[in-house]
Coordinates of N, CA and C in Angstrom, one line a residue:
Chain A
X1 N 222.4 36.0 59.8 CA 223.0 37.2 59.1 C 222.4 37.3 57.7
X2 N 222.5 38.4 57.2 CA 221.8 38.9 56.0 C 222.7 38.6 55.1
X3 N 222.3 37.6 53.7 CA 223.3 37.1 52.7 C 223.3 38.7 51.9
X4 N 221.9 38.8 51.5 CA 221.6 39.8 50.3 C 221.3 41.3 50.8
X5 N 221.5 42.1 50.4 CA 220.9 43.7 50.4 C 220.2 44.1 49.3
X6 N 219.2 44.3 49.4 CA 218.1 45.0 48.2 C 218.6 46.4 48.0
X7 N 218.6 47.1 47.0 CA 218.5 48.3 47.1 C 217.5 48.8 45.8
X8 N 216.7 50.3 45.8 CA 216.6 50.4 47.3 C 215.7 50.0 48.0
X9 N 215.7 50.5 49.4 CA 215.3 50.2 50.1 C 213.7 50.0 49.9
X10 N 213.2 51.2 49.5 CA 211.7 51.7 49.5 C 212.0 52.4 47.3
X11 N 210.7 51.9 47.2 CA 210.5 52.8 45.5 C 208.9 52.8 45.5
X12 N 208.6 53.9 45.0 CA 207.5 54.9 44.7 C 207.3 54.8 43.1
X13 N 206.7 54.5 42.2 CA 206.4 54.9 40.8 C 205.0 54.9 40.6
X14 N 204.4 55.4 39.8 CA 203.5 55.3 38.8 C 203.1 54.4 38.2
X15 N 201.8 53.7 38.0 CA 201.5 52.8 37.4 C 201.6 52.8 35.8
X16 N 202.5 52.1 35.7 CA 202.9 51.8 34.0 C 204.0 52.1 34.2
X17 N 205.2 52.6 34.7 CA 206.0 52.7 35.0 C 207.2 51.6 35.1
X18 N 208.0 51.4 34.8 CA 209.1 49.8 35.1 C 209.5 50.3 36.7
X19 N 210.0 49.3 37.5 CA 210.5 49.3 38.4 C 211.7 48.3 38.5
X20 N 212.9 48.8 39.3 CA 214.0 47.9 39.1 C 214.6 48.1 40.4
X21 N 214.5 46.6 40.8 CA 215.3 46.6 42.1 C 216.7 45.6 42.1
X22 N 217.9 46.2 42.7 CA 218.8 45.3 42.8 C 219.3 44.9 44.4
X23 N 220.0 43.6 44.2 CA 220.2 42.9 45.3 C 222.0 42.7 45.1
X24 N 222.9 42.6 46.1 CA 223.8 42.2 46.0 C 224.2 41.1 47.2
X25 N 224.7 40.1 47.1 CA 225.4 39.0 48.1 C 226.9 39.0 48.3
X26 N 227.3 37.9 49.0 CA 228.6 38.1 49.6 C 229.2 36.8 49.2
X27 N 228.6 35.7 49.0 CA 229.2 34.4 48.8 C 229.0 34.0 47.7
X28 N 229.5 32.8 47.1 CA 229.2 32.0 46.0 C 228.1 31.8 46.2
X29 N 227.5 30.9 45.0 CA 225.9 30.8 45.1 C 225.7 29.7 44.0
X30 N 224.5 29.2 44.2 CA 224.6 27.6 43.1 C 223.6 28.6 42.2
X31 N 222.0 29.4 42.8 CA 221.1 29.8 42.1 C 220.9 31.3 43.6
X32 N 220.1 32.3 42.7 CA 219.0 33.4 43.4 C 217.8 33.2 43.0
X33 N 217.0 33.4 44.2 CA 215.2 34.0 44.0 C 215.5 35.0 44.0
X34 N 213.9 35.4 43.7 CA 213.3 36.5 44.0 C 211.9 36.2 44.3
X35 N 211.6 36.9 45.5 CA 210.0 36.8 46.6 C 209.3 37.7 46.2
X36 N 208.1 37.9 46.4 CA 207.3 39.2 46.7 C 206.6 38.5 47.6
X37 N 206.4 39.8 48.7 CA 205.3 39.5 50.0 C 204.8 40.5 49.5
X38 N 203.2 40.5 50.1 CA 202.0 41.0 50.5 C 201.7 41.2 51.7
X39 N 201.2 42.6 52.3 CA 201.5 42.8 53.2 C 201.1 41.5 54.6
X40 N 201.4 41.4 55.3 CA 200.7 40.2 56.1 C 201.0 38.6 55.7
X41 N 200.9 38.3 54.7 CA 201.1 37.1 53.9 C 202.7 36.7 53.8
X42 N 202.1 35.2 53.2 CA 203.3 34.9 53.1 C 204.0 35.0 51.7
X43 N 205.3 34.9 51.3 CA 206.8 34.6 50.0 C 206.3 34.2 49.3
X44 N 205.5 34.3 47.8 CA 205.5 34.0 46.3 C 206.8 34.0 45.6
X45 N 206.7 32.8 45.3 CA 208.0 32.9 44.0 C 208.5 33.6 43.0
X46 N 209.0 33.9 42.6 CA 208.9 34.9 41.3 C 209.6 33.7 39.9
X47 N 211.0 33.9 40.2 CA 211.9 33.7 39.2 C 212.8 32.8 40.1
X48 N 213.6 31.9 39.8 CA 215.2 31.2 40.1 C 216.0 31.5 39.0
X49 N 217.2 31.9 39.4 CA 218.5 32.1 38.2 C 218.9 31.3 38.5
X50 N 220.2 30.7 37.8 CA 220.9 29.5 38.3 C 222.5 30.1 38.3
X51 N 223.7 29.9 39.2 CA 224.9 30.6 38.5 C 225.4 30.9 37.3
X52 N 224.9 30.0 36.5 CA 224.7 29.7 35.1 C 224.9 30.6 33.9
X53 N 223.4 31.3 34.6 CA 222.5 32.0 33.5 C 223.0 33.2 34.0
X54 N 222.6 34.1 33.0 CA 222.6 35.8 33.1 C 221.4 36.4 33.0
X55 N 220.5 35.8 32.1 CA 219.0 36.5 32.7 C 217.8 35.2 32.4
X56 N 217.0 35.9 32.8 CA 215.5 35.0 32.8 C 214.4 35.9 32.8
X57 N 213.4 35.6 32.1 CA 212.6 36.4 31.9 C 211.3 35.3 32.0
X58 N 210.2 36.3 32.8 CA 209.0 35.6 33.2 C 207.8 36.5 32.6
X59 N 207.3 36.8 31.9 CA 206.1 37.1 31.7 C 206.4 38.9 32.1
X60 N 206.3 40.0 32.6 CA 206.7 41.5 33.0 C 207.8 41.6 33.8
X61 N 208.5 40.3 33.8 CA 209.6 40.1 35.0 C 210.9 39.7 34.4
X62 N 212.0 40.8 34.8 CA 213.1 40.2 34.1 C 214.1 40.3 35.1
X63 N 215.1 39.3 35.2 CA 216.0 39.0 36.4 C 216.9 38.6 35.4
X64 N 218.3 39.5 35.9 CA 219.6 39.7 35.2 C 220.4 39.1 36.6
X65 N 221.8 38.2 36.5 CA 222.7 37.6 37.5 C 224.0 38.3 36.8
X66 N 224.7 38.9 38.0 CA 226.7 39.4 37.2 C 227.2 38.6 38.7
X67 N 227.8 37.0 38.6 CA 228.3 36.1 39.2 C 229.8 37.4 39.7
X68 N 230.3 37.8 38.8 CA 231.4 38.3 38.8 C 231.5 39.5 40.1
X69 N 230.0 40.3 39.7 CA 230.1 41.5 40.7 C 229.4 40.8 41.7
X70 N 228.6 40.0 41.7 CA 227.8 39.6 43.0 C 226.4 40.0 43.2
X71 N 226.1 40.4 41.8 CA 224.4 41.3 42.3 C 223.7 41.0 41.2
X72 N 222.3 41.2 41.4 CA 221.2 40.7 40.7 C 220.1 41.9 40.5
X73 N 219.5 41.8 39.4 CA 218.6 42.4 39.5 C 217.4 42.3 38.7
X74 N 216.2 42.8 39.2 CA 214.9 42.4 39.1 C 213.9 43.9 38.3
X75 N 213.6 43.8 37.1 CA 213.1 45.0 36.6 C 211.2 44.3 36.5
X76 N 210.7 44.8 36.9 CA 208.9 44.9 36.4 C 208.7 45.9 35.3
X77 N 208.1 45.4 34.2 CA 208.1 46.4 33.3 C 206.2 46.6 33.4
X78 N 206.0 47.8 32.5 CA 204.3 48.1 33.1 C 203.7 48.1 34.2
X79 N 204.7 48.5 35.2 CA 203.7 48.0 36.8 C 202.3 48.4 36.8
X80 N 201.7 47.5 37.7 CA 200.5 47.7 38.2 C 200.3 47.9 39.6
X81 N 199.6 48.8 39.9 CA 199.3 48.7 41.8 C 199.3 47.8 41.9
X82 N 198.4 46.0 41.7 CA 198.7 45.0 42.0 C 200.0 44.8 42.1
X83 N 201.0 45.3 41.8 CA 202.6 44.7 42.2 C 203.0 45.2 43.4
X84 N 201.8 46.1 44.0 CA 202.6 46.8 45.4 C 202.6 45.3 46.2
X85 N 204.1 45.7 46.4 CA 204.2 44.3 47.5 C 205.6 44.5 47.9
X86 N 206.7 44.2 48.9 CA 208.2 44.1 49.2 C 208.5 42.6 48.5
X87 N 209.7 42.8 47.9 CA 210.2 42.0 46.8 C 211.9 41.6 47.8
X88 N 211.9 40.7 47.8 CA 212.9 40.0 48.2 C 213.9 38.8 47.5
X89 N 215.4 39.6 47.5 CA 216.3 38.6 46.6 C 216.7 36.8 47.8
X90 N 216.9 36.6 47.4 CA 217.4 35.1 48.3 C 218.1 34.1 47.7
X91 N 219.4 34.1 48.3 CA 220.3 32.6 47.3 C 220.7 31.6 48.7
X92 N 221.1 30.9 48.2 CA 221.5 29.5 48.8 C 223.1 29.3 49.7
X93 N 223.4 30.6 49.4 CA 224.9 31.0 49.6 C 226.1 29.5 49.2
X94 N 225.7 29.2 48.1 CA 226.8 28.1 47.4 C 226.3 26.7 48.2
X95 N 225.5 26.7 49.3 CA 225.4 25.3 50.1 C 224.5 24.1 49.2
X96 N 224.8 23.3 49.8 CA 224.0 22.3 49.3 C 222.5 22.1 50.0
X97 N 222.7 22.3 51.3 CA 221.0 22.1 51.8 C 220.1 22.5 51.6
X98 N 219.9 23.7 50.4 CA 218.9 24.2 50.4 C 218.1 25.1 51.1
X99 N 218.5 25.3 52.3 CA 218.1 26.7 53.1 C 218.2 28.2 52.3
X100 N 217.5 29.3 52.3 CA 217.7 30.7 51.4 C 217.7 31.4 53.0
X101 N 218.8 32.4 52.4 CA 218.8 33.6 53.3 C 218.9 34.7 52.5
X102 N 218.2 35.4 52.7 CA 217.2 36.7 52.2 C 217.8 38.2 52.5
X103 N 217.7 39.0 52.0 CA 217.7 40.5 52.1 C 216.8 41.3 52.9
X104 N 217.3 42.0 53.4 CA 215.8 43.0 53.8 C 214.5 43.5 52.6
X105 N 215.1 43.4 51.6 CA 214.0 43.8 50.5 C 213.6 44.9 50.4
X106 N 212.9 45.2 49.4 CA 212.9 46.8 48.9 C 210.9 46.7 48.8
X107 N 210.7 47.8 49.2 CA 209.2 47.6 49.6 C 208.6 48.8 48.3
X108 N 207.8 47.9 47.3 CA 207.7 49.3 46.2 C 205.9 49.6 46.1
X109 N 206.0 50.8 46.0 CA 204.9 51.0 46.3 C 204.3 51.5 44.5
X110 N 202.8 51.5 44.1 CA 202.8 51.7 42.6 C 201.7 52.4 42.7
X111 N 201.5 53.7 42.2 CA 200.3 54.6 42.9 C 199.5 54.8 41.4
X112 N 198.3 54.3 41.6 CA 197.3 53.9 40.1 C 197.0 55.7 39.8
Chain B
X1 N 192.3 23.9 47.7 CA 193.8 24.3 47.8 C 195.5 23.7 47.8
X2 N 196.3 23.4 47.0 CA 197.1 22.1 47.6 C 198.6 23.1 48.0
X3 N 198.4 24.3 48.2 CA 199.6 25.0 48.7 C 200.3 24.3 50.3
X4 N 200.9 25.5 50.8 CA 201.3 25.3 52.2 C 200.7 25.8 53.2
X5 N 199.9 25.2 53.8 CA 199.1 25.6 54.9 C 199.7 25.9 56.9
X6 N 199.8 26.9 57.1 CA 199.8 27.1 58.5 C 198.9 27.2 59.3
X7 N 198.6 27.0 60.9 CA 198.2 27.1 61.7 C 198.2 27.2 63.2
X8 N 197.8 28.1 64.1 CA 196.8 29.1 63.4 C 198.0 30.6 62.5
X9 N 196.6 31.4 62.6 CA 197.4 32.2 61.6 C 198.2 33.3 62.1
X10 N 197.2 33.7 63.7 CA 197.6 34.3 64.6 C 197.5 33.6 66.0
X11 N 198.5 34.0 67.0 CA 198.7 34.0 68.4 C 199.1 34.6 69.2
X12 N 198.3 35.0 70.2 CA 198.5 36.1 71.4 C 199.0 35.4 72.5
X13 N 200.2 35.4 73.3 CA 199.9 34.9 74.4 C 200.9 35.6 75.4
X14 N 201.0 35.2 76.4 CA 201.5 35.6 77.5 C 203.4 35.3 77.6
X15 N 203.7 36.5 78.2 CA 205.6 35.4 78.2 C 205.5 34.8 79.2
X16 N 206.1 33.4 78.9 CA 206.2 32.4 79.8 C 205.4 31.5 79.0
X17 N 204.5 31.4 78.6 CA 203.5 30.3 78.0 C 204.3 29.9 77.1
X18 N 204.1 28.4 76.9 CA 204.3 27.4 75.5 C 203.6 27.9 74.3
X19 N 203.9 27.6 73.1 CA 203.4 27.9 72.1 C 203.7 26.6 70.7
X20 N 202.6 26.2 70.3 CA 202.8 25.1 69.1 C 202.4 25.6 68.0
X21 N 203.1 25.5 66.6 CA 202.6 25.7 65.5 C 202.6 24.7 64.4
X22 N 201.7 24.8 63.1 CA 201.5 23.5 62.6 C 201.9 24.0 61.5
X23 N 202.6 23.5 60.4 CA 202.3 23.3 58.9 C 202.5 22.0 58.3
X24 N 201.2 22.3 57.4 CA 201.3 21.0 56.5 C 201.8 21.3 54.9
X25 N 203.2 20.9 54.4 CA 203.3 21.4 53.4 C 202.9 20.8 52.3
X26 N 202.9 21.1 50.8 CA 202.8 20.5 49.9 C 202.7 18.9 49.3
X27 N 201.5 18.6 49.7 CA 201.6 16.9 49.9 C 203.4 15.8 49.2
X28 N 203.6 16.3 47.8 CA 204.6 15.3 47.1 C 206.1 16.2 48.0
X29 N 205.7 17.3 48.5 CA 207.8 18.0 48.7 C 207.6 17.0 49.8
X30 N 209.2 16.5 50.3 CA 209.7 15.7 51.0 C 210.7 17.1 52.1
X31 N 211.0 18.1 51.5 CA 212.0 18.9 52.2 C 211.0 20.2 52.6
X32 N 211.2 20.7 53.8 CA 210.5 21.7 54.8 C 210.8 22.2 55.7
X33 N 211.2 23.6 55.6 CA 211.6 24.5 56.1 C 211.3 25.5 56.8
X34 N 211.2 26.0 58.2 CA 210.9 27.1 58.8 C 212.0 28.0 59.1
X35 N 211.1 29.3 58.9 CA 211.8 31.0 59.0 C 211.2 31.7 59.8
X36 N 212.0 32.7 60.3 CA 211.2 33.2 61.1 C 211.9 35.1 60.4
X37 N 210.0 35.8 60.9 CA 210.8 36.9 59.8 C 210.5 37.9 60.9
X38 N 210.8 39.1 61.3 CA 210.5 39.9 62.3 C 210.3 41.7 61.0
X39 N 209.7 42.3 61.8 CA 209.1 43.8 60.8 C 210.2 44.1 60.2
X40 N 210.4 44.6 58.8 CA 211.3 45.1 58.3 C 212.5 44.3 57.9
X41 N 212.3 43.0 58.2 CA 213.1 42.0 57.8 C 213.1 41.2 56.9
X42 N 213.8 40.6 55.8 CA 213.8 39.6 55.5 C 214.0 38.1 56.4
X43 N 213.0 37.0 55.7 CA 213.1 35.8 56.6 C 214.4 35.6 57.1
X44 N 213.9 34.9 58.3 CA 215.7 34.4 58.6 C 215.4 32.8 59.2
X45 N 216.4 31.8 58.3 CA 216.3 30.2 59.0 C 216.3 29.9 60.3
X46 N 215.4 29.0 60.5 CA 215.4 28.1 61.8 C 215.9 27.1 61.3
X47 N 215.1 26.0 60.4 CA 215.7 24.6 61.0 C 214.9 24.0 59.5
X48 N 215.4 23.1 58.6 CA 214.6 22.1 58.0 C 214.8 21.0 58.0
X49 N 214.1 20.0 57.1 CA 214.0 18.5 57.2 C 214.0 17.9 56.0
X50 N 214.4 17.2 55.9 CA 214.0 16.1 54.6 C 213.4 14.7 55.1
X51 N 212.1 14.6 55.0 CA 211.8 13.2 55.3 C 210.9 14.1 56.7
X52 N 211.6 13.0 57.4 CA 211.4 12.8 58.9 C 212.5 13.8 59.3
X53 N 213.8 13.8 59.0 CA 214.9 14.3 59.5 C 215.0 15.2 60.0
X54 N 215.6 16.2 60.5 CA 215.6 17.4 60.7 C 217.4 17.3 60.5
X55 N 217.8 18.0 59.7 CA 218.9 18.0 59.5 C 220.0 19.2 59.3
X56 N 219.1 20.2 59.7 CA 220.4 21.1 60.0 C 219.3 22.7 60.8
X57 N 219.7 22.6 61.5 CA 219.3 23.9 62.4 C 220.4 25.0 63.1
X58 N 219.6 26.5 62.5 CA 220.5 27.6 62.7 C 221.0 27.9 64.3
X59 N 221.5 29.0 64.6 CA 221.9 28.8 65.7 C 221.0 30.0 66.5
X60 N 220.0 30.5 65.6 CA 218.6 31.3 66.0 C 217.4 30.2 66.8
X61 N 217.8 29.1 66.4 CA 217.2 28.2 67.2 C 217.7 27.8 68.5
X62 N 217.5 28.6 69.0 CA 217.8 28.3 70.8 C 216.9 27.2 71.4
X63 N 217.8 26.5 72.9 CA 217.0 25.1 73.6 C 215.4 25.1 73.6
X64 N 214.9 26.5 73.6 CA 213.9 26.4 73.7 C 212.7 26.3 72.6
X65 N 213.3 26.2 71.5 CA 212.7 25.5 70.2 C 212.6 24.3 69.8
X66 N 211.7 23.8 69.4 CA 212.2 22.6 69.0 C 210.8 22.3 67.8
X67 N 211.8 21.3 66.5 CA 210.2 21.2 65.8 C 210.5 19.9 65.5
X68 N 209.5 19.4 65.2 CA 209.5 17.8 64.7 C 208.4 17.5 63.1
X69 N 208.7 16.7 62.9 CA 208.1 16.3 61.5 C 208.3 14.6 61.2
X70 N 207.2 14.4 62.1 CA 206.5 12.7 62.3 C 206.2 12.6 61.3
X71 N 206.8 11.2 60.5 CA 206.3 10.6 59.4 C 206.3 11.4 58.0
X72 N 207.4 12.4 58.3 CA 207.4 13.5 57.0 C 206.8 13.7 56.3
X73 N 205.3 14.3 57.2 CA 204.1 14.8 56.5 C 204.4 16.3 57.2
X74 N 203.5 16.4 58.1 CA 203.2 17.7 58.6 C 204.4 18.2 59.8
X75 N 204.8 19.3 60.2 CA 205.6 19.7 61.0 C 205.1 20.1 62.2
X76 N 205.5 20.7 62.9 CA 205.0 21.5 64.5 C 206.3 22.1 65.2
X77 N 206.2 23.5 65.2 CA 207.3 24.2 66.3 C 206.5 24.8 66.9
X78 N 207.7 24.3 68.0 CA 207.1 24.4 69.6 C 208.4 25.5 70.3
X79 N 207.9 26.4 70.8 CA 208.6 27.9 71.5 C 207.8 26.9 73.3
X80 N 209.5 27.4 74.0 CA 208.9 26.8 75.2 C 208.8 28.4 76.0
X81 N 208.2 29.1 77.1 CA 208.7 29.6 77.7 C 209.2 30.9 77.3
X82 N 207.8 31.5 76.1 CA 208.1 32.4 75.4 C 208.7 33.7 76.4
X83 N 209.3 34.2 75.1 CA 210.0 35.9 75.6 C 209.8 37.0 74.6
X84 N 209.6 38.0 74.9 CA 209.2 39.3 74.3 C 209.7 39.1 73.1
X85 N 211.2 38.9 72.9 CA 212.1 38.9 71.7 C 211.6 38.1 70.8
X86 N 210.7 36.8 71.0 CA 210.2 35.4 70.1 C 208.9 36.3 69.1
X87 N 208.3 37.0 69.3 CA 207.3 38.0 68.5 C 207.9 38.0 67.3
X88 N 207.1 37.8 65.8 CA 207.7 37.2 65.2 C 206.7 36.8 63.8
X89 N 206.9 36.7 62.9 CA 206.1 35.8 62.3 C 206.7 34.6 61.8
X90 N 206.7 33.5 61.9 CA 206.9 32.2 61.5 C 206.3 31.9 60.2
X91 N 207.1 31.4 59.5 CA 207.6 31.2 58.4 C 207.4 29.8 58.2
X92 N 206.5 29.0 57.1 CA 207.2 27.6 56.8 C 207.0 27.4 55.0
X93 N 207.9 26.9 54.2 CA 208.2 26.7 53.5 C 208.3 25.3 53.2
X94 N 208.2 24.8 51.5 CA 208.2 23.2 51.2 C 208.8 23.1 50.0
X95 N 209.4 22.3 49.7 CA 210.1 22.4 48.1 C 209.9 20.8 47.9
X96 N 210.1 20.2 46.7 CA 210.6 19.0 46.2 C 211.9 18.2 46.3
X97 N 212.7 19.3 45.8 CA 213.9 19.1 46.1 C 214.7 20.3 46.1
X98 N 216.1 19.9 46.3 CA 216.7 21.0 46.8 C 217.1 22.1 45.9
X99 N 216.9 21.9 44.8 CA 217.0 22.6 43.9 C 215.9 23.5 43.1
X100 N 214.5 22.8 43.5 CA 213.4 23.3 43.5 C 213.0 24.8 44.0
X101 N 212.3 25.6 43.6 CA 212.0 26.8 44.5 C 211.4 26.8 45.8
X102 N 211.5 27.0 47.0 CA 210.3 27.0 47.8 C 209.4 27.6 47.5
X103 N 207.9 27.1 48.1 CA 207.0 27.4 48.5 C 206.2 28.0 49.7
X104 N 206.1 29.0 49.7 CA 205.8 29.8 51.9 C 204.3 29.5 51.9
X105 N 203.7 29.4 52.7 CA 202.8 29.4 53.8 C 202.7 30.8 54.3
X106 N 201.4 31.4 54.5 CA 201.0 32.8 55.3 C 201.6 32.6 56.3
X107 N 201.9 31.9 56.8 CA 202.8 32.4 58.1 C 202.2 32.5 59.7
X108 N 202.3 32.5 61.0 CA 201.7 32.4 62.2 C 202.8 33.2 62.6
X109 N 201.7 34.5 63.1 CA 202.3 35.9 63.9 C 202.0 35.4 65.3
X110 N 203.2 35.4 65.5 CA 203.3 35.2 67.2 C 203.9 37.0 67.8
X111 N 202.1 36.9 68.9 CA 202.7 38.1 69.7 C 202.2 38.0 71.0
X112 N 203.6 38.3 71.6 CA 203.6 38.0 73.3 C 203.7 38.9 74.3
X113 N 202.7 39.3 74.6 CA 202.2 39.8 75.8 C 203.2 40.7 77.4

């Protein structure tokens, strides 16, 4: 079953443009990712939050966590067509094994 | 390259045929994990390992799966007796530990005939 929901689903911007996708879950959680696929390819890393934290910031990548509401979210600032890719949230759902179950993901497209 | 390697990348085969897949993950991660993701989906768990182990497997892993990880280096899932529904792309992942990020592998698109 699906822990996370991306929304939305699908996003269209302009290159230079920020893009912001959010994800919400259903369970406790120790930490969230966030994926990007390429079409065909396989899950790049992006970011890990920890329940911890409330944001983290990578380089054009900023991931905000609300423990409270259950959702997360992921803003790209200056996109580039290179970011066209489906971006996917993924937590641990509170377990210890370390298995991620994932969202459907939001597929964004960045038109140069 | 010292990422996660799969193989092959693609597979065609017939339903009813067996099917094996390899990955070798990240030489130092000890823990490895397969997903299987279908169009429009986010991954969804099969089964992972620590070591040698295989220590917890979803319940998307039906009898006719099975993977092993001899000497907890490289893996292999094996689809017995494929069916239309098994089409798919397989998914395998490597981390350090459990708290580590994973790492994916391109993945082996299985499509059956």
């Amino acid at each position: 079953s699906q822990q996370g929901e991306e929304d939305p689903q699908a996003l269209s911007i302009q290159e230079g443009e920020n893009a912001t996708m959010n994800c919400s879950y259903k369970t406790s959680i120790n930490n969230l990712q966030w994926y990007r696929q390429n079409s065909g390819r396989g899950l790049v890393h992006l970011i890990l939050i920890r329940s911890n934290e409330r944001e983290k910031h990578s380089g054009r990548l900023r991931v905000t966590l609300d423990t409270s509401k259950k959702s997360s979210s992921l803003l790209i600032t200056a996109s580039r067509a290179a970011d066209t890719a489906s971006y996917f949230c993924a937590t641990d759902a509170g377990r210890s094994q370390g298995n991620l179950i994932f969202g459907k993901g939001t597929k964004l497209s960045v038109k140069p | 390259d010292t990422g996660v390697s799969q193989d092959p990348r693609h597979k065609i085969t017939k339903r009813g045929q067996n099917v094996t897949f390899r990955c070798d993950p990240i030489s130092e991660h000890n823990r490895l994990y397969w997903y299987r993701q279908t169009l429009g989906q986010g991954p969804e768990f099969l089964t992972y390992f620590q070591n040698e182990a295989q220590l917890e497997k979803s319940r998307l892993l039906s009898d006719r799966f099975s993977a092993e990880r001899p000497k907890g280096s490289f893996s292999t899932l094996e689809i017995q007796r494929t069916e239309q529904g098994d089409s798919a792309m397989y998914l395998c992942a490597s981390s350090l530990t459990v708290r580590e990020p994973q790492h994916f592998g391109d993945g082996t698109r299985l499509s059956i005939l």
